[in-house]
C-alpha positions as a Markdown table, in Angstrom:
| # | Residue | x | y | z |
|---|---|---|---|---|
| 1 | Unk | 0.0 | 0.0 | 0.0 |
| 2 | Unk | 2.9 | 2.4 | 0.8 |
| 3 | Unk | 4.3 | 1.7 | -2.6 |
| 4 | Unk | 1.0 | 2.7 | -4.3 |
| 5 | Unk | 0.9 | 6.0 | -2.3 |
| 6 | Unk | 4.5 | 6.8 | -3.1 |
| 7 | Unk | 3.9 | 6.1 | -6.8 |
| 8 | Unk | 0.8 | 8.3 | -6.7 |
| 9 | Unk | 2.7 | 11.1 | -5.1 |
| 10 | Unk | 5.4 | 10.8 | -7.8 |
| 11 | Unk | 2.8 | 10.8 | -10.6 |
| 12 | Unk | 1.1 | 13.9 | -9.2 |
| 13 | Unk | 4.4 | 15.7 | -8.7 |
| 14 | Unk | 5.4 | 14.9 | -12.3 |
| 15 | Unk | 2.1 | 16.2 | -13.6 |
| 16 | Unk | 2.4 | 19.4 | -11.6 |
| 17 | Unk | 6.0 | 19.9 | -12.8 |
| 18 | Unk | 4.9 | 19.3 | -16.4 |
| 19 | Unk | 2.1 | 21.8 | -15.9 |
| 20 | Unk | 4.5 | 24.5 | -14.5 |
| 21 | Unk | 6.9 | 24.0 | -17.5 |
| 22 | Unk | 4.0 | 24.2 | -20.0 |
| 23 | Unk | 2.6 | 27.3 | -18.2 |
| 24 | Unk | 6.1 | 29.0 | -18.3 |
| 25 | Unk | 6.5 | 28.1 | -22.0 |
| 26 | Unk | 3.0 | 29.6 | -22.7 |
| 27 | Unk | 3.9 | 32.7 | -20.8 |
| 28 | Unk | 7.2 | 33.1 | -22.7 |
| 29 | Unk | 5.4 | 32.6 | -26.0 |
| 30 | Unk | 2.9 | 35.4 | -25.0 |
| 31 | Unk | 5.8 | 37.7 | -24.3 |
| 32 | Unk | 7.4 | 36.9 | -27.6 |
| 33 | Unk | 4.1 | 37.5 | -29.4 |
| 34 | Unk | 3.4 | 40.8 | -27.7 |
| 35 | Unk | 6.9 | 42.1 | -28.3 |
| 36 | Unk | 6.5 | 41.5 | -32.0 |
| 37 | Unk | 3.7 | 44.1 | -32.2 |
| 38 | Unk | 4.8 | 47.6 | -33.3 |
| 39 | Unk | 4.6 | 50.4 | -30.6 |
| 40 | Unk | 1.0 | 51.5 | -29.8 |
| 41 | Unk | -0.5 | 48.7 | -32.0 |
| 42 | Unk | -1.2 | 46.5 | -29.0 |
| 43 | Unk | -3.3 | 49.2 | -27.4 |
| 44 | Unk | -5.1 | 50.1 | -30.6 |
| 45 | Unk | -6.0 | 46.4 | -31.4 |
| 46 | Unk | -7.0 | 45.8 | -27.7 |
| 47 | Unk | -9.3 | 48.8 | -27.7 |
| 48 | Unk | -11.0 | 47.7 | -30.9 |
| 49 | Unk | -11.6 | 44.2 | -29.5 |
| 50 | Unk | -12.3 | 44.9 | -25.8 |
| 51 | Unk | -13.0 | 48.6 | -25.7 |
| 52 | Unk | -15.3 | 50.9 | -27.4 |
| 53 | Unk | -13.0 | 52.5 | -29.9 |
| 54 | Unk | -14.7 | 54.3 | -32.8 |
| 55 | Unk | -11.4 | 54.5 | -34.6 |
| 56 | Unk | -10.7 | 51.4 | -36.7 |
| 57 | Unk | -7.4 | 49.6 | -36.5 |
| 58 | Unk | -4.9 | 51.5 | -38.7 |
| 59 | Unk | -3.3 | 49.9 | -41.7 |
| 60 | Unk | 0.1 | 50.3 | -39.9 |
| 61 | Unk | -1.2 | 48.1 | -37.0 |
| 62 | Unk | -2.9 | 45.7 | -39.4 |
| 63 | Unk | 0.5 | 45.0 | -41.0 |
| 64 | Unk | 2.0 | 44.5 | -37.5 |
| 65 | Unk | -0.9 | 42.2 | -36.5 |
| 66 | Unk | -0.6 | 40.2 | -39.7 |
| 67 | Unk | 3.1 | 39.9 | -39.2 |
| 68 | Unk | 2.8 | 38.3 | -35.7 |
| 69 | Unk | 0.4 | 35.7 | -37.3 |
| 70 | Unk | -3.0 | 34.2 | -36.4 |
| 71 | Unk | -1.6 | 31.9 | -33.8 |
| 72 | Unk | 0.0 | 34.7 | -31.8 |
| 73 | Unk | -3.2 | 36.8 | -32.2 |
| 74 | Unk | -5.3 | 34.0 | -30.9 |
| 75 | Unk | -2.9 | 33.2 | -28.0 |
| 76 | Unk | -3.0 | 36.9 | -26.9 |
| 77 | Unk | -6.8 | 37.1 | -27.1 |
| 78 | Unk | -7.3 | 33.8 | -25.3 |
| 79 | Unk | -4.9 | 34.8 | -22.5 |
| 80 | Unk | -6.8 | 38.1 | -21.9 |
| 81 | Unk | -10.2 | 36.3 | -21.9 |
| 82 | Unk | -9.0 | 33.4 | -19.7 |
| 83 | Unk | -7.0 | 35.5 | -17.2 |
| 84 | Unk | -9.2 | 38.5 | -16.7 |
| 85 | Unk | -12.6 | 37.7 | -15.1 |
| 86 | Unk | -14.3 | 40.8 | -16.6 |
| 87 | Unk | -13.5 | 39.8 | -20.1 |
| 88 | Unk | -14.7 | 36.2 | -20.0 |
| 89 | Unk | -18.3 | 37.3 | -19.6 |
| 90 | Unk | -18.1 | 39.3 | -22.9 |
| 91 | Unk | -16.4 | 36.7 | -24.9 |
| 92 | Unk | -19.5 | 36.2 | -27.2 |
| 93 | Unk | -19.1 | 39.8 | -28.2 |
| 94 | Unk | -15.3 | 40.1 | -28.2 |
| 95 | Unk | -14.3 | 36.9 | -30.0 |
| 96 | Unk | -16.2 | 37.9 | -33.2 |
| 97 | Unk | -14.6 | 41.3 | -33.0 |
| 98 | Unk | -11.2 | 39.6 | -32.8 |
| 99 | Unk | -12.0 | 37.4 | -35.8 |
| 100 | Unk | -13.3 | 40.4 | -37.7 |
| 101 | Unk | -10.1 | 42.5 | -37.0 |
| 102 | Unk | -7.9 | 39.6 | -38.0 |
| 103 | Unk | -9.8 | 39.1 | -41.2 |
| 104 | Unk | -9.7 | 42.8 | -42.0 |
| 105 | Unk | -6.0 | 43.0 | -41.2 |
| 106 | Unk | -5.0 | 39.9 | -43.2 |
| 107 | Unk | -6.8 | 41.4 | -46.2 |
| 108 | Unk | -5.1 | 44.8 | -45.8 |
| 109 | Unk | -1.7 | 43.3 | -45.3 |
| 110 | Unk | -1.9 | 40.5 | -47.8 |
| 111 | Unk | 0.7 | 37.8 | -47.6 |
| 112 | Unk | 3.3 | 39.0 | -45.0 |
| 113 | Unk | 6.4 | 37.1 | -44.2 |
| 114 | Unk | 6.5 | 36.1 | -40.5 |
| 115 | Unk | 8.4 | 38.2 | -38.1 |
| 116 | Unk | 11.9 | 36.9 | -37.2 |
């Protein structure tokens, strides 16, 4: 019986360690994604998705968004919705805005090589 308990503890410890490593990698990928956006574009895009900005995302910021790619865009959006309680309740409104902004920006920017 003691063996089973020791084994269970080791499995749980290994799962927790794996979760911490994955969480750190996710956090690092979010930092990398956000650092690829041009200055002021993060705020401009954020306000268009989550705020009440009457000013559309500029072409300059659309190029910046297209350059970080859809995966980064979705990671950043999901992180905000999942980590900020006030934003989760509005996801049915903000997710379509996020998709709409991505679609608009990918059309404006056209094929863009990924950021290095």
